[in-house]
Amino acid sequence: QKFPLDYLKIDRSFISEMEKGGENEEIVRTIIALADALKLKVIAEGIETEHQSERLNSLGCEFGQGFLFSRPLTVQDAESFMRDGGVPFASEPVPFDGSAIQLDSTH
């Protein structure tokens, strides 16, 4: 069965607790594996540290959003930010709303 969606978001509460290891990281790993099995892309919310970004990328998470990349912006400021290359990782906006960036391990 094909689900009528293309993306699966990981809530920030899992991301913030992930660095503590144990159960939280396993939950994140399982969500990413589930999304992969269902051919969905994954967006992690609430990324605040380089370590979180790198770990998520190593687990196969393609997209992320959070204070590491930018504080909340107006639409005009967000457009300028993306257009001017203000994203700290080579990235592209998520097609449906542009509120996440693609994590890239080549930075």
PDB file of C-alpha atoms in Angstrom:
ATOM      1  CA  GLN A   1       0.000   0.000   0.000  1.00  0.00           C
ATOM      2  CA  LYS A   2       1.316   3.448  -0.946  1.00  0.00           C
ATOM      3  CA  PHE A   3       0.709   6.120   1.667  1.00  0.00           C
ATOM      4  CA  PRO A   4      -0.463   9.564   0.453  1.00  0.00           C
ATOM      5  CA  LEU A   5       2.634  11.309   1.774  1.00  0.00           C
ATOM      6  CA  ASP A   6       6.257  11.822   0.832  1.00  0.00           C
ATOM      7  CA  TYR A   7       7.858  12.975   4.099  1.00  0.00           C
ATOM      8  CA  LEU A   8       7.986  11.793   7.692  1.00  0.00           C
ATOM      9  CA  LYS A   9       9.002  14.262  10.426  1.00  0.00           C
ATOM     10  CA  ILE A  10      10.895  13.292  13.566  1.00  0.00           C
ATOM     11  CA  ASP A  11       9.709  15.422  16.478  1.00  0.00           C
ATOM     12  CA  ARG A  12      12.234  17.682  18.170  1.00  0.00           C
ATOM     13  CA  SER A  13      11.684  15.922  21.504  1.00  0.00           C
ATOM     14  CA  PHE A  14      13.412  12.821  20.093  1.00  0.00           C
ATOM     15  CA  ILE A  15      16.229  14.893  18.574  1.00  0.00           C
ATOM     16  CA  SER A  16      16.963  16.852  21.753  1.00  0.00           C
ATOM     17  CA  GLU A  17      17.223  13.642  23.789  1.00  0.00           C
ATOM     18  CA  MET A  18      19.139  11.732  21.120  1.00  0.00           C
ATOM     19  CA  GLU A  19      22.571  12.870  22.315  1.00  0.00           C
ATOM     20  CA  LYS A  20      21.955  11.122  25.621  1.00  0.00           C
ATOM     21  CA  GLY A  21      22.072   7.854  23.696  1.00  0.00           C
ATOM     22  CA  GLY A  22      20.163   4.741  24.569  1.00  0.00           C
ATOM     23  CA  GLU A  23      16.477   4.526  23.830  1.00  0.00           C
ATOM     24  CA  ASN A  24      16.084   7.935  22.169  1.00  0.00           C
ATOM     25  CA  GLU A  25      18.683   7.295  19.508  1.00  0.00           C
ATOM     26  CA  GLU A  26      17.158   3.878  18.825  1.00  0.00           C
ATOM     27  CA  ILE A  27      13.750   5.494  18.330  1.00  0.00           C
ATOM     28  CA  VAL A  28      15.261   7.947  15.836  1.00  0.00           C
ATOM     29  CA  ARG A  29      17.117   5.128  14.051  1.00  0.00           C
ATOM     30  CA  THR A  30      13.872   3.114  13.856  1.00  0.00           C
ATOM     31  CA  ILE A  31      11.861   6.044  12.477  1.00  0.00           C
ATOM     32  CA  ILE A  32      14.490   6.575   9.778  1.00  0.00           C
ATOM     33  CA  ALA A  33      14.495   2.849   8.931  1.00  0.00           C
ATOM     34  CA  LEU A  34      10.681   2.819   8.747  1.00  0.00           C
ATOM     35  CA  ALA A  35      10.670   5.832   6.442  1.00  0.00           C
ATOM     36  CA  ASP A  36      13.293   4.186   4.248  1.00  0.00           C
ATOM     37  CA  ALA A  37      11.244   0.971   4.036  1.00  0.00           C
ATOM     38  CA  LEU A  38       8.182   3.000   3.034  1.00  0.00           C
ATOM     39  CA  LYS A  39      10.184   5.071   0.520  1.00  0.00           C
ATOM     40  CA  LEU A  40       9.586   8.292   2.469  1.00  0.00           C
ATOM     41  CA  LYS A  41      12.030  11.128   3.040  1.00  0.00           C
ATOM     42  CA  VAL A  42      12.780  12.081   6.648  1.00  0.00           C
ATOM     43  CA  ILE A  43      12.837  15.560   8.191  1.00  0.00           C
ATOM     44  CA  ALA A  44      14.314  15.960  11.686  1.00  0.00           C
ATOM     45  CA  GLU A  45      12.957  18.908  13.676  1.00  0.00           C
ATOM     46  CA  GLY A  46      14.808  20.857  16.344  1.00  0.00           C
ATOM     47  CA  ILE A  47      18.421  20.371  15.272  1.00  0.00           C
ATOM     48  CA  GLU A  48      20.486  22.648  17.506  1.00  0.00           C
ATOM     49  CA  THR A  49      24.027  21.247  17.412  1.00  0.00           C
ATOM     50  CA  GLU A  50      26.549  20.152  14.788  1.00  0.00           C
ATOM     51  CA  HIS A  51      26.722  16.786  16.547  1.00  0.00           C
ATOM     52  CA  GLN A  52      22.972  16.225  16.128  1.00  0.00           C
ATOM     53  CA  SER A  53      23.187  17.175  12.453  1.00  0.00           C
ATOM     54  CA  GLU A  54      26.158  14.898  11.796  1.00  0.00           C
ATOM     55  CA  ARG A  55      24.610  11.980  13.701  1.00  0.00           C
ATOM     56  CA  LEU A  56      21.280  12.309  11.890  1.00  0.00           C
ATOM     57  CA  ASN A  57      23.080  12.444   8.563  1.00  0.00           C
ATOM     58  CA  SER A  58      25.053   9.301   9.435  1.00  0.00           C
ATOM     59  CA  LEU A  59      21.776   7.552  10.302  1.00  0.00           C
ATOM     60  CA  GLY A  60      20.394   8.413   6.859  1.00  0.00           C
ATOM     61  CA  CYS A  61      18.234  11.441   7.674  1.00  0.00           C
ATOM     62  CA  GLU A  62      18.172  13.621   4.564  1.00  0.00           C
ATOM     63  CA  PHE A  63      16.497  16.803   5.800  1.00  0.00           C
ATOM     64  CA  GLY A  64      16.533  18.858   8.969  1.00  0.00           C
ATOM     65  CA  GLN A  65      15.388  22.079  10.494  1.00  0.00           C
ATOM     66  CA  GLY A  66      16.286  23.897  13.668  1.00  0.00           C
ATOM     67  CA  PHE A  67      18.195  26.716  15.331  1.00  0.00           C
ATOM     68  CA  LEU A  68      21.520  25.326  14.094  1.00  0.00           C
ATOM     69  CA  PHE A  69      20.543  26.553  10.632  1.00  0.00           C
ATOM     70  CA  SER A  70      18.508  29.653  11.490  1.00  0.00           C
ATOM     71  CA  ARG A  71      16.171  31.228  13.986  1.00  0.00           C
ATOM     72  CA  PRO A  72      12.571  31.736  12.763  1.00  0.00           C
ATOM     73  CA  LEU A  73      12.430  34.194   9.861  1.00  0.00           C
ATOM     74  CA  THR A  74       9.778  36.130   8.015  1.00  0.00           C
ATOM     75  CA  VAL A  75       8.955  34.833   4.545  1.00  0.00           C
ATOM     76  CA  GLN A  76      10.976  37.632   2.949  1.00  0.00           C
ATOM     77  CA  ASP A  77      13.979  37.034   5.207  1.00  0.00           C
ATOM     78  CA  ALA A  78      13.807  33.268   4.608  1.00  0.00           C
ATOM     79  CA  GLU A  79      13.776  33.810   0.843  1.00  0.00           C
ATOM     80  CA  SER A  80      16.809  36.098   1.098  1.00  0.00           C
ATOM     81  CA  PHE A  81      18.567  33.661   3.428  1.00  0.00           C
ATOM     82  CA  MET A  82      18.141  30.772   0.993  1.00  0.00           C
ATOM     83  CA  ARG A  83      18.875  32.864  -2.108  1.00  0.00           C
ATOM     84  CA  ASP A  84      22.049  34.343  -0.608  1.00  0.00           C
ATOM     85  CA  GLY A  85      23.427  30.956   0.389  1.00  0.00           C
ATOM     86  CA  GLY A  86      23.027  31.544   4.115  1.00  0.00           C
ATOM     87  CA  VAL A  87      22.458  27.866   4.802  1.00  0.00           C
ATOM     88  CA  PRO A  88      25.540  26.393   6.520  1.00  0.00           C
ATOM     89  CA  PHE A  89      25.238  23.117   4.572  1.00  0.00           C
ATOM     90  CA  ALA A  90      24.852  22.650   0.829  1.00  0.00           C
ATOM     91  CA  SER A  91      21.110  22.246   0.613  1.00  0.00           C
ATOM     92  CA  GLU A  92      17.826  22.835  -1.081  1.00  0.00           C
ATOM     93  CA  PRO A  93      14.425  23.636   0.421  1.00  0.00           C
ATOM     94  CA  VAL A  94      11.892  20.882   0.927  1.00  0.00           C
ATOM     95  CA  PRO A  95       9.451  21.261  -1.990  1.00  0.00           C
ATOM     96  CA  PHE A  96       6.203  21.514  -0.048  1.00  0.00           C
ATOM     97  CA  ASP A  97       6.980  24.407   2.276  1.00  0.00           C
ATOM     98  CA  GLY A  98      10.689  25.256   2.261  1.00  0.00           C
ATOM     99  CA  SER A  99      10.906  24.940   6.050  1.00  0.00           C
ATOM    100  CA  ALA A 100      13.731  22.419   6.145  1.00  0.00           C
ATOM    101  CA  ILE A 101      17.116  22.064   4.539  1.00  0.00           C
ATOM    102  CA  GLN A 102      18.883  19.025   3.220  1.00  0.00           C
ATOM    103  CA  LEU A 103      21.657  17.692   5.431  1.00  0.00           C
ATOM    104  CA  ASP A 104      24.890  17.198   3.521  1.00  0.00           C
ATOM    105  CA  SER A 105      27.851  15.276   4.864  1.00  0.00           C
ATOM    106  CA  THR A 106      30.259  16.936   2.404  1.00  0.00           C
ATOM    107  CA  HIS A 107      30.539  20.278   4.237  1.00  0.00           C
TER     108      HIS A 107
END
